[in-house]
Coordinates of C-alpha atoms in Angstrom, one line a residue:
M1 CA 7.6 64.7 -5.8
P2 CA 7.0 61.4 -5.5
R3 CA 3.8 60.6 -5.3
H4 CA 2.5 57.6 -2.7
D5 CA -0.5 55.2 -4.2
P6 CA -2.9 55.0 -1.6
H7 CA -3.7 51.4 -2.8
N8 CA -0.3 50.2 -2.5
K9 CA -0.3 51.6 1.1
T10 CA -3.4 49.6 2.0
S11 CA -1.9 46.4 0.5
A12 CA 1.3 46.7 2.8
H13 CA -0.7 47.2 5.1
R14 CA -2.8 44.5 4.7
R15 CA 0.8 42.0 4.0
L16 CA 2.1 43.1 7.3
L17 CA -1.4 42.1 9.3
G18 CA -1.3 38.9 7.6
V19 CA 2.2 38.5 9.0
L20 CA 1.8 39.7 12.2
L21 CA -1.1 37.7 12.3
R22 CA -0.2 34.0 10.0
P23 CA 1.2 32.2 13.1
R24 CA 5.0 31.7 11.7
S25 CA 5.6 28.1 13.2
I26 CA 3.7 24.8 13.3
N27 CA 3.5 25.1 16.7
G28 CA 2.5 28.5 16.8
L29 CA -0.4 27.6 14.3
V30 CA -1.8 24.5 16.6
L31 CA -1.5 26.5 19.5
A32 CA -3.5 29.2 18.3
S33 CA -5.7 26.7 17.2
F34 CA -6.3 25.1 20.6
A35 CA -7.1 28.4 21.2
V36 CA -10.0 29.5 19.1
V37 CA -11.5 25.9 19.5
A38 CA -11.2 26.2 23.8
T39 CA -13.3 30.1 23.0
P40 CA -16.4 29.1 23.0
L41 CA -16.3 26.1 25.7
M42 CA -13.7 28.5 27.9
V43 CA -17.0 31.4 27.6
A44 CA -19.0 28.6 28.2
I45 CA -17.7 27.5 31.3
V46 CA -16.7 31.4 32.2
A47 CA -20.9 31.7 31.5
S48 CA -21.3 28.8 33.7
V49 CA -19.6 29.9 37.1
V50 CA -21.0 33.2 36.8
Y51 CA -24.7 32.0 37.3
V52 CA -23.3 29.3 40.1
N53 CA -22.4 33.0 41.9
R54 CA -25.4 34.2 41.0
L55 CA -27.9 31.5 42.1
N56 CA -25.6 30.9 45.2
T57 CA -25.8 34.2 46.2
Q58 CA -29.6 35.2 45.8
S59 CA -30.0 31.6 47.3
E60 CA -28.0 33.5 50.6
R61 CA -29.5 36.6 50.8
L62 CA -33.1 34.9 50.4
V63 CA -32.2 32.1 53.6
M64 CA -30.2 34.7 54.8
Q65 CA -33.0 37.3 55.1
G66 CA -36.1 35.9 54.6
V67 CA -34.9 33.6 58.3
A68 CA -33.6 37.9 59.3
V69 CA -36.7 39.3 58.1
T70 CA -39.3 36.1 60.1
R71 CA -37.6 36.2 63.0
D72 CA -37.9 40.4 63.2
S73 CA -41.5 40.1 62.3
K74 CA -42.1 37.6 65.5
R75 CA -39.7 39.7 67.3
L76 CA -41.2 42.6 67.1
N77 CA -44.8 41.2 67.6
S78 CA -43.7 39.9 70.6
L79 CA -42.2 43.2 72.1
L80 CA -45.0 44.8 71.1
I81 CA -47.5 42.4 72.9
G82 CA -44.9 43.0 76.0
M83 CA -45.7 46.7 75.6
E84 CA -48.7 46.5 75.4
R85 CA -49.2 44.8 78.9
S86 CA -46.5 46.5 80.1
A87 CA -48.5 50.2 79.4
R88 CA -51.9 48.8 80.5
Q89 CA -50.7 47.3 83.9
Y90 CA -49.1 51.0 83.8
R91 CA -52.6 52.6 83.7
V92 CA -54.1 50.1 86.9
L93 CA -51.0 49.3 89.1
G94 CA -49.2 52.6 87.9
S95 CA -45.7 51.4 89.7
D96 CA -42.3 53.0 88.3
D97 CA -41.0 48.6 87.5
L98 CA -43.6 49.3 84.8
L99 CA -42.1 52.4 83.3
Q100 CA -38.9 50.9 83.3
R101 CA -39.9 48.0 81.7
F102 CA -42.1 50.1 79.3
A103 CA -39.2 51.6 78.3
S104 CA -36.6 48.8 78.4
Q105 CA -39.0 47.2 76.1
A106 CA -39.4 50.2 73.6
K107 CA -35.8 50.1 73.2
D108 CA -35.3 46.2 72.1
F109 CA -38.2 47.2 69.4
E110 CA -36.4 50.4 68.2
T111 CA -33.2 47.9 67.8
E112 CA -34.5 45.3 65.9
L113 CA -36.0 48.2 63.2
K114 CA -32.7 48.8 62.9
S115 CA -32.1 45.8 62.5
L116 CA -34.6 45.4 60.1
A117 CA -33.9 48.5 58.3
S118 CA -30.1 47.1 58.0
L119 CA -31.4 44.5 55.9
H120 CA -32.2 46.5 53.3
L121 CA -35.8 45.0 52.3
D122 CA -37.3 46.0 48.4
T123 CA -40.4 45.8 50.3
V124 CA -39.8 47.5 53.3
P125 CA -39.2 51.4 52.8
S126 CA -36.1 53.0 55.6
W127 CA -38.2 55.8 55.5
N128 CA -41.2 53.7 56.8
L129 CA -38.6 52.0 59.7
S130 CA -38.0 55.1 60.8
K131 CA -41.2 56.9 61.3
L132 CA -42.1 53.9 63.6
R133 CA -38.8 54.1 65.7
T134 CA -39.6 57.8 66.4
Q135 CA -43.4 56.9 66.9
V136 CA -41.8 54.3 69.6
A137 CA -39.5 56.3 71.1
S138 CA -41.4 59.1 71.7
L139 CA -44.4 56.5 73.7
A140 CA -42.0 55.8 76.6
T141 CA -41.5 59.7 77.1
Q142 CA -45.3 60.4 76.9
L143 CA -46.9 56.6 79.8
G144 CA -46.7 58.1 83.2
T145 CA -47.2 61.7 83.0
G146 CA -51.3 61.1 82.7
D147 CA -54.1 58.1 82.8
Q148 CA -54.8 60.5 79.5
Q149 CA -51.3 60.0 77.8
T150 CA -51.8 56.4 78.9
N151 CA -54.7 56.0 76.8
N152 CA -52.5 57.4 73.9
V153 CA -49.8 55.5 74.3
I154 CA -52.3 52.4 74.7
A155 CA -54.2 53.0 71.5
T156 CA -50.6 53.9 69.5
L157 CA -50.2 50.8 69.8
N158 CA -53.0 49.2 68.4
S159 CA -52.5 51.2 65.0
I160 CA -48.3 50.0 65.2
R161 CA -49.7 46.0 65.9
N162 CA -51.3 47.0 62.4
A163 CA -47.7 48.2 60.9
T164 CA -46.1 45.4 62.4
D165 CA -48.4 43.0 61.0
A166 CA -47.8 44.9 57.1
I167 CA -43.9 44.5 57.8
A168 CA -45.0 40.7 58.8
D169 CA -46.8 40.9 55.4
Q170 CA -43.7 42.9 53.2
G171 CA -40.9 40.3 54.9
T172 CA -43.3 37.7 53.3
Q173 CA -42.9 39.3 50.3
F174 CA -40.0 40.2 50.1
V175 CA -39.0 36.2 50.6
D176 CA -41.8 35.3 47.5
Q177 CA -40.1 38.1 45.3
E178 CA -36.9 37.2 46.1
L179 CA -37.5 33.2 45.1
D180 CA -39.1 34.4 42.1
R181 CA -35.5 36.3 41.1
L182 CA -33.8 32.9 42.3
Q183 CA -36.1 30.5 39.8
S184 CA -35.4 33.5 36.7
T185 CA -31.6 33.0 37.1
A186 CA -32.2 29.0 37.7
R187 CA -34.3 29.1 34.3
H188 CA -31.6 31.1 32.7
A189 CA -28.9 29.5 33.7
R190 CA -30.3 26.8 32.8
L191 CA -31.6 28.0 29.1
F192 CA -28.2 29.0 28.9
L193 CA -26.7 25.4 28.9
L194 CA -28.8 24.1 26.9
V195 CA -27.1 26.5 24.4
C196 CA -24.2 25.5 25.4
V197 CA -24.4 22.1 24.6
F198 CA -25.9 22.4 21.2
A199 CA -24.3 25.5 19.9
L200 CA -21.9 25.9 21.4
I201 CA -20.3 22.6 21.6
P202 CA -21.1 21.9 17.9
A203 CA -19.7 25.7 17.4
A204 CA -16.4 24.1 19.3
I205 CA -17.3 20.6 17.1
A206 CA -17.0 22.1 13.9
L207 CA -14.4 25.0 14.4
G208 CA -11.9 21.8 15.3
L209 CA -13.0 20.4 12.3
F210 CA -12.2 23.3 10.1
L211 CA -9.0 24.3 11.7
T212 CA -8.2 20.5 11.4
F213 CA -8.9 21.1 7.5
V214 CA -6.8 24.0 7.2
I215 CA -3.7 22.8 9.3
T216 CA -3.7 19.0 7.3
R217 CA -4.7 20.8 4.0
P218 CA -1.4 21.5 3.5
L219 CA 0.1 19.1 4.4
R220 CA -2.4 17.3 2.3
Q221 CA -0.7 19.3 -0.4
I222 CA 2.2 19.0 0.4
L223 CA 1.8 14.8 -0.2
D224 CA 0.5 15.1 -3.5
A225 CA 3.5 17.1 -4.6
V226 CA 6.0 15.1 -4.1
A227 CA 3.7 12.5 -4.8
H228 CA 4.5 13.6 -8.4
L229 CA 7.7 14.6 -8.6
G230 CA 7.8 11.3 -7.4
T231 CA 6.2 10.0 -11.3
G232 CA 8.6 12.7 -12.3
D233 CA 5.8 15.1 -12.8
F234 CA 7.5 18.4 -12.9
S235 CA 5.3 20.3 -14.7
R236 CA 3.0 21.6 -11.9
P237 CA 3.9 24.4 -10.0
V238 CA 4.1 23.4 -6.0
S239 CA 1.9 25.7 -4.1
I240 CA 1.4 25.2 -0.9
V241 CA -1.4 27.3 0.6
A242 CA -0.9 27.3 4.1
P243 CA -1.6 29.7 7.5
A244 CA 1.3 29.5 9.0
S245 CA 4.7 30.9 7.0
E246 CA 6.7 27.6 8.1
L247 CA 4.6 26.1 5.9
D248 CA 4.8 28.4 3.5
R249 CA 9.3 28.4 2.8
L250 CA 8.6 24.5 2.8
G251 CA 6.2 25.4 -0.8
E252 CA 8.9 26.8 -1.8
R253 CA 12.1 24.7 -1.5
L254 CA 9.6 22.1 -2.8
D255 CA 8.6 24.5 -5.8
W256 CA 12.7 25.1 -6.2
M257 CA 13.4 21.5 -6.0
R258 CA 11.2 21.0 -8.7
Q259 CA 12.6 22.9 -10.8
R260 CA 16.0 21.2 -10.5
L261 CA 14.4 18.3 -11.2
A262 CA 13.0 19.3 -14.1
T263 CA 16.2 20.6 -15.4
L264 CA 18.3 17.8 -14.4
D265 CA 15.3 15.4 -16.2
E266 CA 15.8 17.8 -19.2
E267 CA 19.1 17.4 -19.3
K268 CA 19.4 13.9 -18.9
Q269 CA 16.7 13.8 -21.6
Q270 CA 19.3 16.2 -24.0
F271 CA 22.1 13.7 -23.1
I272 CA 19.9 10.3 -24.0
R273 CA 19.2 12.2 -27.6
H274 CA 22.4 13.8 -28.5
M275 CA 24.0 10.8 -27.7
S276 CA 21.6 8.5 -29.8
H277 CA 22.0 10.7 -32.5
E278 CA 26.0 10.6 -31.6
L279 CA 25.7 6.8 -31.7
K280 CA 23.6 5.8 -34.6
T281 CA 25.8 8.0 -36.8
P282 CA 28.6 6.1 -36.9
L283 CA 26.4 3.0 -36.3
A284 CA 24.9 3.4 -40.0
S285 CA 28.6 3.3 -41.8
I286 CA 28.9 0.0 -39.3
R287 CA 25.8 -1.7 -40.9
E288 CA 26.1 0.0 -44.5
G289 CA 30.3 -1.9 -44.5
T290 CA 28.6 -5.3 -42.9
E291 CA 25.8 -5.0 -45.4
L292 CA 27.9 -4.9 -48.5
L293 CA 30.2 -7.6 -47.4
A294 CA 27.4 -9.7 -46.5
D295 CA 26.1 -9.0 -49.9
G296 CA 29.8 -9.8 -51.9
S297 CA 29.1 -6.6 -53.1
V298 CA 33.0 -5.6 -52.6
G299 CA 34.1 -9.3 -52.7
R300 CA 33.3 -12.8 -53.3
L301 CA 33.6 -14.1 -48.9
S302 CA 35.0 -17.6 -47.5
Q303 CA 32.4 -19.6 -45.3
E304 CA 34.2 -18.1 -42.4
Q305 CA 34.5 -14.6 -43.5
H306 CA 30.3 -14.8 -44.1
E307 CA 29.9 -15.9 -40.8
V308 CA 32.0 -12.9 -39.4
A309 CA 30.0 -9.7 -41.7
T310 CA 26.8 -11.8 -40.3
I311 CA 27.4 -12.0 -36.7
L312 CA 28.6 -8.1 -37.3
Q313 CA 25.2 -7.3 -39.2
S314 CA 23.0 -8.9 -36.4
N315 CA 24.7 -7.4 -33.7
S316 CA 24.4 -3.7 -36.1
Q317 CA 21.0 -4.1 -36.1
D318 CA 20.6 -5.3 -32.2
L319 CA 22.6 -2.1 -31.1
A320 CA 20.6 0.0 -33.5
T321 CA 17.4 -1.4 -31.8
L322 CA 18.3 -0.6 -28.5
I323 CA 19.9 3.3 -29.2
D324 CA 15.8 3.5 -31.0
N325 CA 14.8 1.9 -27.5
L326 CA 16.9 4.7 -26.0
L327 CA 15.2 7.3 -28.1
N328 CA 11.5 6.1 -27.7
S329 CA 11.8 6.1 -24.6
A330 CA 13.2 10.2 -24.0
A331 CA 10.1 10.4 -25.8
W332 CA 8.2 9.1 -23.6
Q333 CA 9.4 10.6 -21.3
Q334 CA 8.3 13.9 -22.4
Q335 CA 5.3 13.4 -23.8
R336 CA 3.7 10.9 -21.1
S337 CA 0.8 12.7 -19.8
R338 CA -0.5 13.5 -23.3
L339 CA -2.7 10.6 -24.1
E340 CA -5.0 10.6 -27.3
Y341 CA -7.7 8.2 -26.2
A342 CA -9.3 6.2 -29.8
E343 CA -10.2 3.0 -31.0
C344 CA -7.5 0.7 -31.3
D345 CA -7.8 -3.1 -33.1
L346 CA -5.6 -4.9 -30.4
A347 CA -5.0 -7.9 -32.4
A348 CA -4.3 -6.6 -35.9
L349 CA -1.7 -3.8 -33.4
I350 CA 0.1 -7.6 -33.1
A351 CA 0.2 -8.7 -36.1
R352 CA 1.7 -5.3 -37.5
M353 CA 4.4 -5.7 -34.4
I354 CA 5.0 -9.1 -35.0
E355 CA 5.6 -8.2 -38.9
R356 CA 8.4 -5.5 -37.6
Q357 CA 10.0 -8.2 -35.8
K358 CA 10.1 -10.9 -38.9
L359 CA 13.7 -11.4 -39.3
A360 CA 14.3 -11.6 -35.6
I361 CA 11.5 -13.9 -35.6
E362 CA 12.4 -16.3 -38.3
A363 CA 15.8 -16.3 -38.1
R364 CA 15.8 -18.1 -34.6
G365 CA 12.9 -20.6 -35.7
L366 CA 10.4 -19.3 -33.4
N367 CA 7.0 -19.6 -33.3
V368 CA 4.0 -17.1 -32.3
E369 CA 0.6 -16.9 -31.6
R370 CA -1.5 -14.3 -31.2
P371 CA -5.7 -13.3 -31.3
R372 CA -6.7 -13.9 -34.6
S373 CA -9.9 -12.0 -34.4
S374 CA -10.2 -8.1 -33.5
V375 CA -9.7 -7.3 -29.9
W376 CA -11.4 -3.6 -29.8
L377 CA -10.7 -1.8 -27.0
T378 CA -9.9 2.7 -26.3
A379 CA -7.1 3.7 -25.6
D380 CA -3.6 5.7 -26.9
A381 CA -2.4 3.8 -29.9
D382 CA 0.5 4.7 -29.7
R383 CA 1.8 3.3 -26.2
L384 CA 0.0 0.1 -27.5
H385 CA 2.5 0.4 -30.1
L386 CA 5.3 1.0 -27.7
I387 CA 3.7 -1.5 -25.1
V388 CA 3.5 -4.4 -27.9
D389 CA 6.6 -4.1 -29.4
N390 CA 8.6 -3.9 -26.2
L391 CA 6.5 -6.9 -24.8
L392 CA 7.5 -8.7 -28.4
A393 CA 10.6 -8.1 -28.7
N394 CA 11.8 -9.0 -24.9
A395 CA 9.9 -12.4 -25.7
V396 CA 12.4 -12.8 -28.8
K397 CA 15.2 -11.9 -27.2
Y398 CA 14.9 -14.6 -24.0
S399 CA 13.5 -17.5 -26.1
P400 CA 15.7 -20.5 -26.7
A401 CA 15.6 -21.6 -30.9
G402 CA 12.4 -22.7 -32.1
G403 CA 10.6 -22.3 -29.2
T404 CA 6.9 -20.3 -29.0
I405 CA 5.7 -17.0 -28.3
R406 CA 2.2 -17.0 -26.7
I407 CA 0.3 -13.9 -27.1
E408 CA -3.1 -13.7 -25.4
V409 CA -5.8 -10.4 -25.0
E410 CA -9.3 -11.1 -22.8
H411 CA -11.4 -9.0 -21.4
D412 CA -12.8 -9.2 -18.1
T413 CA -16.2 -7.8 -16.2
R414 CA -15.6 -4.4 -16.1
G415 CA -14.5 -3.3 -19.1
G416 CA -10.8 -3.5 -18.9
T417 CA -8.3 -5.7 -21.3
D418 CA -5.5 -7.7 -20.1
L419 CA -2.5 -8.5 -22.3
Y420 CA -0.3 -11.8 -21.7
V421 CA 3.4 -12.5 -23.4
S422 CA 5.0 -15.5 -22.4
D423 CA 7.5 -17.9 -23.5
D424 CA 9.7 -20.7 -23.5
G425 CA 12.6 -18.7 -22.1
P426 CA 14.2 -18.8 -18.9
G427 CA 11.9 -17.5 -16.8
V428 CA 12.4 -14.2 -14.6
A429 CA 13.3 -15.5 -11.0
P430 CA 10.8 -14.3 -7.9
A431 CA 12.8 -11.7 -6.1
E432 CA 13.0 -10.4 -8.9
R433 CA 9.5 -9.6 -10.8
E434 CA 9.1 -6.2 -8.8
R435 CA 12.4 -4.4 -10.3
I436 CA 12.7 -5.8 -13.7
F437 CA 10.0 -2.8 -14.7
E438 CA 12.5 -0.1 -13.6
A439 CA 14.5 1.4 -15.7
F440 CA 17.8 -0.1 -16.6
V441 CA 17.6 -3.0 -14.6
R442 CA 18.2 -5.9 -16.6
G443 CA 17.1 -9.7 -15.1
S444 CA 20.3 -12.0 -14.0
S445 CA 19.3 -14.5 -16.7
T446 CA 21.1 -14.8 -19.8
P447 CA 19.3 -14.5 -22.6
G448 CA 19.1 -17.7 -25.4
T449 CA 20.9 -15.2 -28.0
A450 CA 24.6 -15.4 -29.7
S451 CA 24.1 -12.0 -29.8
A452 CA 27.3 -10.2 -27.9
V453 CA 25.1 -6.4 -27.4
K454 CA 22.9 -6.6 -24.0
G455 CA 19.1 -5.1 -23.4
T456 CA 19.5 -1.1 -21.9
G457 CA 16.8 -2.1 -19.6
I458 CA 14.4 0.4 -20.3
G459 CA 12.2 -0.9 -22.8
L460 CA 10.1 -3.0 -19.5
S461 CA 10.1 0.6 -18.2
V462 CA 8.6 2.0 -20.7
V463 CA 5.8 -1.0 -20.8
R464 CA 5.0 0.0 -16.9
D465 CA 5.3 3.6 -17.6
C466 CA 2.3 3.5 -21.0
A467 CA 0.4 0.8 -18.9
Q468 CA 0.5 3.4 -15.3
A469 CA -0.6 6.3 -17.6
H470 CA -3.6 4.7 -18.9
G471 CA -4.3 3.5 -15.5
G472 CA -3.5 0.4 -15.3
H473 CA -0.4 -1.6 -14.2
A474 CA 2.8 -4.3 -15.9
D475 CA 3.7 -7.5 -13.6
V476 CA 5.4 -10.8 -14.2
V477 CA 2.2 -13.8 -13.2
E478 CA 2.1 -17.4 -13.6
R479 CA -0.6 -18.9 -16.0
G480 CA -1.0 -21.9 -17.8
G481 CA 1.4 -24.2 -16.3
C482 CA 4.8 -20.9 -17.0
R483 CA 5.6 -19.9 -14.3
S484 CA 7.1 -16.0 -15.5
V485 CA 3.7 -14.3 -18.2
F486 CA 4.5 -10.8 -18.5
H487 CA 1.0 -9.4 -18.4
V488 CA -0.5 -5.8 -19.0
Y489 CA -4.1 -4.4 -18.0
I490 CA -6.0 -1.4 -19.4
P491 CA -8.5 0.2 -17.8
P492 CA -11.2 1.1 -19.6
Q493 CA -11.3 4.9 -20.5
N494 CA -13.4 6.2 -18.1
A495 CA -11.1 4.9 -15.3
L496 CA -8.8 7.8 -14.9
A497 CA -12.0 10.5 -14.5

């Protein structure tokens, strides 16, 4: 029989609960966040309404019952005085009208006692009022039955006066008690409102800030992922931690796009490598053949034939250089994220690059001005090699015969290094200064060379990418009367920290 894993069952329940509790859309997330932030405020509002209603109820009870108990107490005293006066007059006059008036007053006294009992005062027991009402009712039957009973009625009325005075005091006590309750409720309401101001409202603000962070964090992650994809970095998986499943699906699609772009980029780099190697094989045969023709190994050439062989030899060399640039670009695209910082002498590196391109420089009769003293900086030596090599090759290509190439290096106050390369060529049009550093984009100016081989437009792109990998930049500036000076800025190593 299959065994049930309780852990897996619990995990499945948790996942199901997470799906049910998580909003499926951004709109649901915003509404849920609004509800969470509004809950403390709603609690504060409802509690405030309850307190206000309680204060209103207690105030009404205090006013209405306080007025009623005061009025009834005075009415009882007035009726009691009238009853006593009627009883004393009856003892003297013996008139039946006085008996009727006493009975009417006693009835009114009972009515006032009932009205007082209906108030349900905590300080005036209802049983005491009921006893007093029974006692007054018996007085109406006793009066007129004899002189002794009349005297007893008058004496009893005196004792009842003490009871009515006690009722008045109890009514005052009730008013004081209700006033204390009202003040206590007001204190609690004031304390609660202070708690709302200093606790609930800051809690709502804190919740709002927290939910803002929760909502904007996946958006920042998406922006960060898109930025990395835009720079060609496909190595980092796209992971979106979002409270809404809709954003999760967006993250999954972005990661799918990253993988697809990485596959396409790898195919592109592989195509460039294969094509470059395939081109170098027949090119090597062409170069060997032209070299044999140029040096006369296969027979003496006429002047015209020698010029043709020289042109073929020069163009094959330029084509080999372009193929090397393509291979360097492909290698850089794969390794640009791995920089190895070390102390480098930029002046010595420039001297080596000039020596490497010595044949092309001498063939065009160019003069190169370069730094003579050491210029030290901390950078990736291979990337600096690519920067200087491509900038120098570009200057050689566009310089007129007999022109001057100027290479200058300066340090700024922040510890960064500025590299300037200029020549006597036609320069770069202002409208092209931004796009000229893009891959496979070439300037509109015609190189001052007879070579039939044109550039691929990737040399300056490699320069820009190498500079940006260090946290710097590459651009075209005006300097020292020259309208087009290629400038590369390499910041100190800690600029990337």
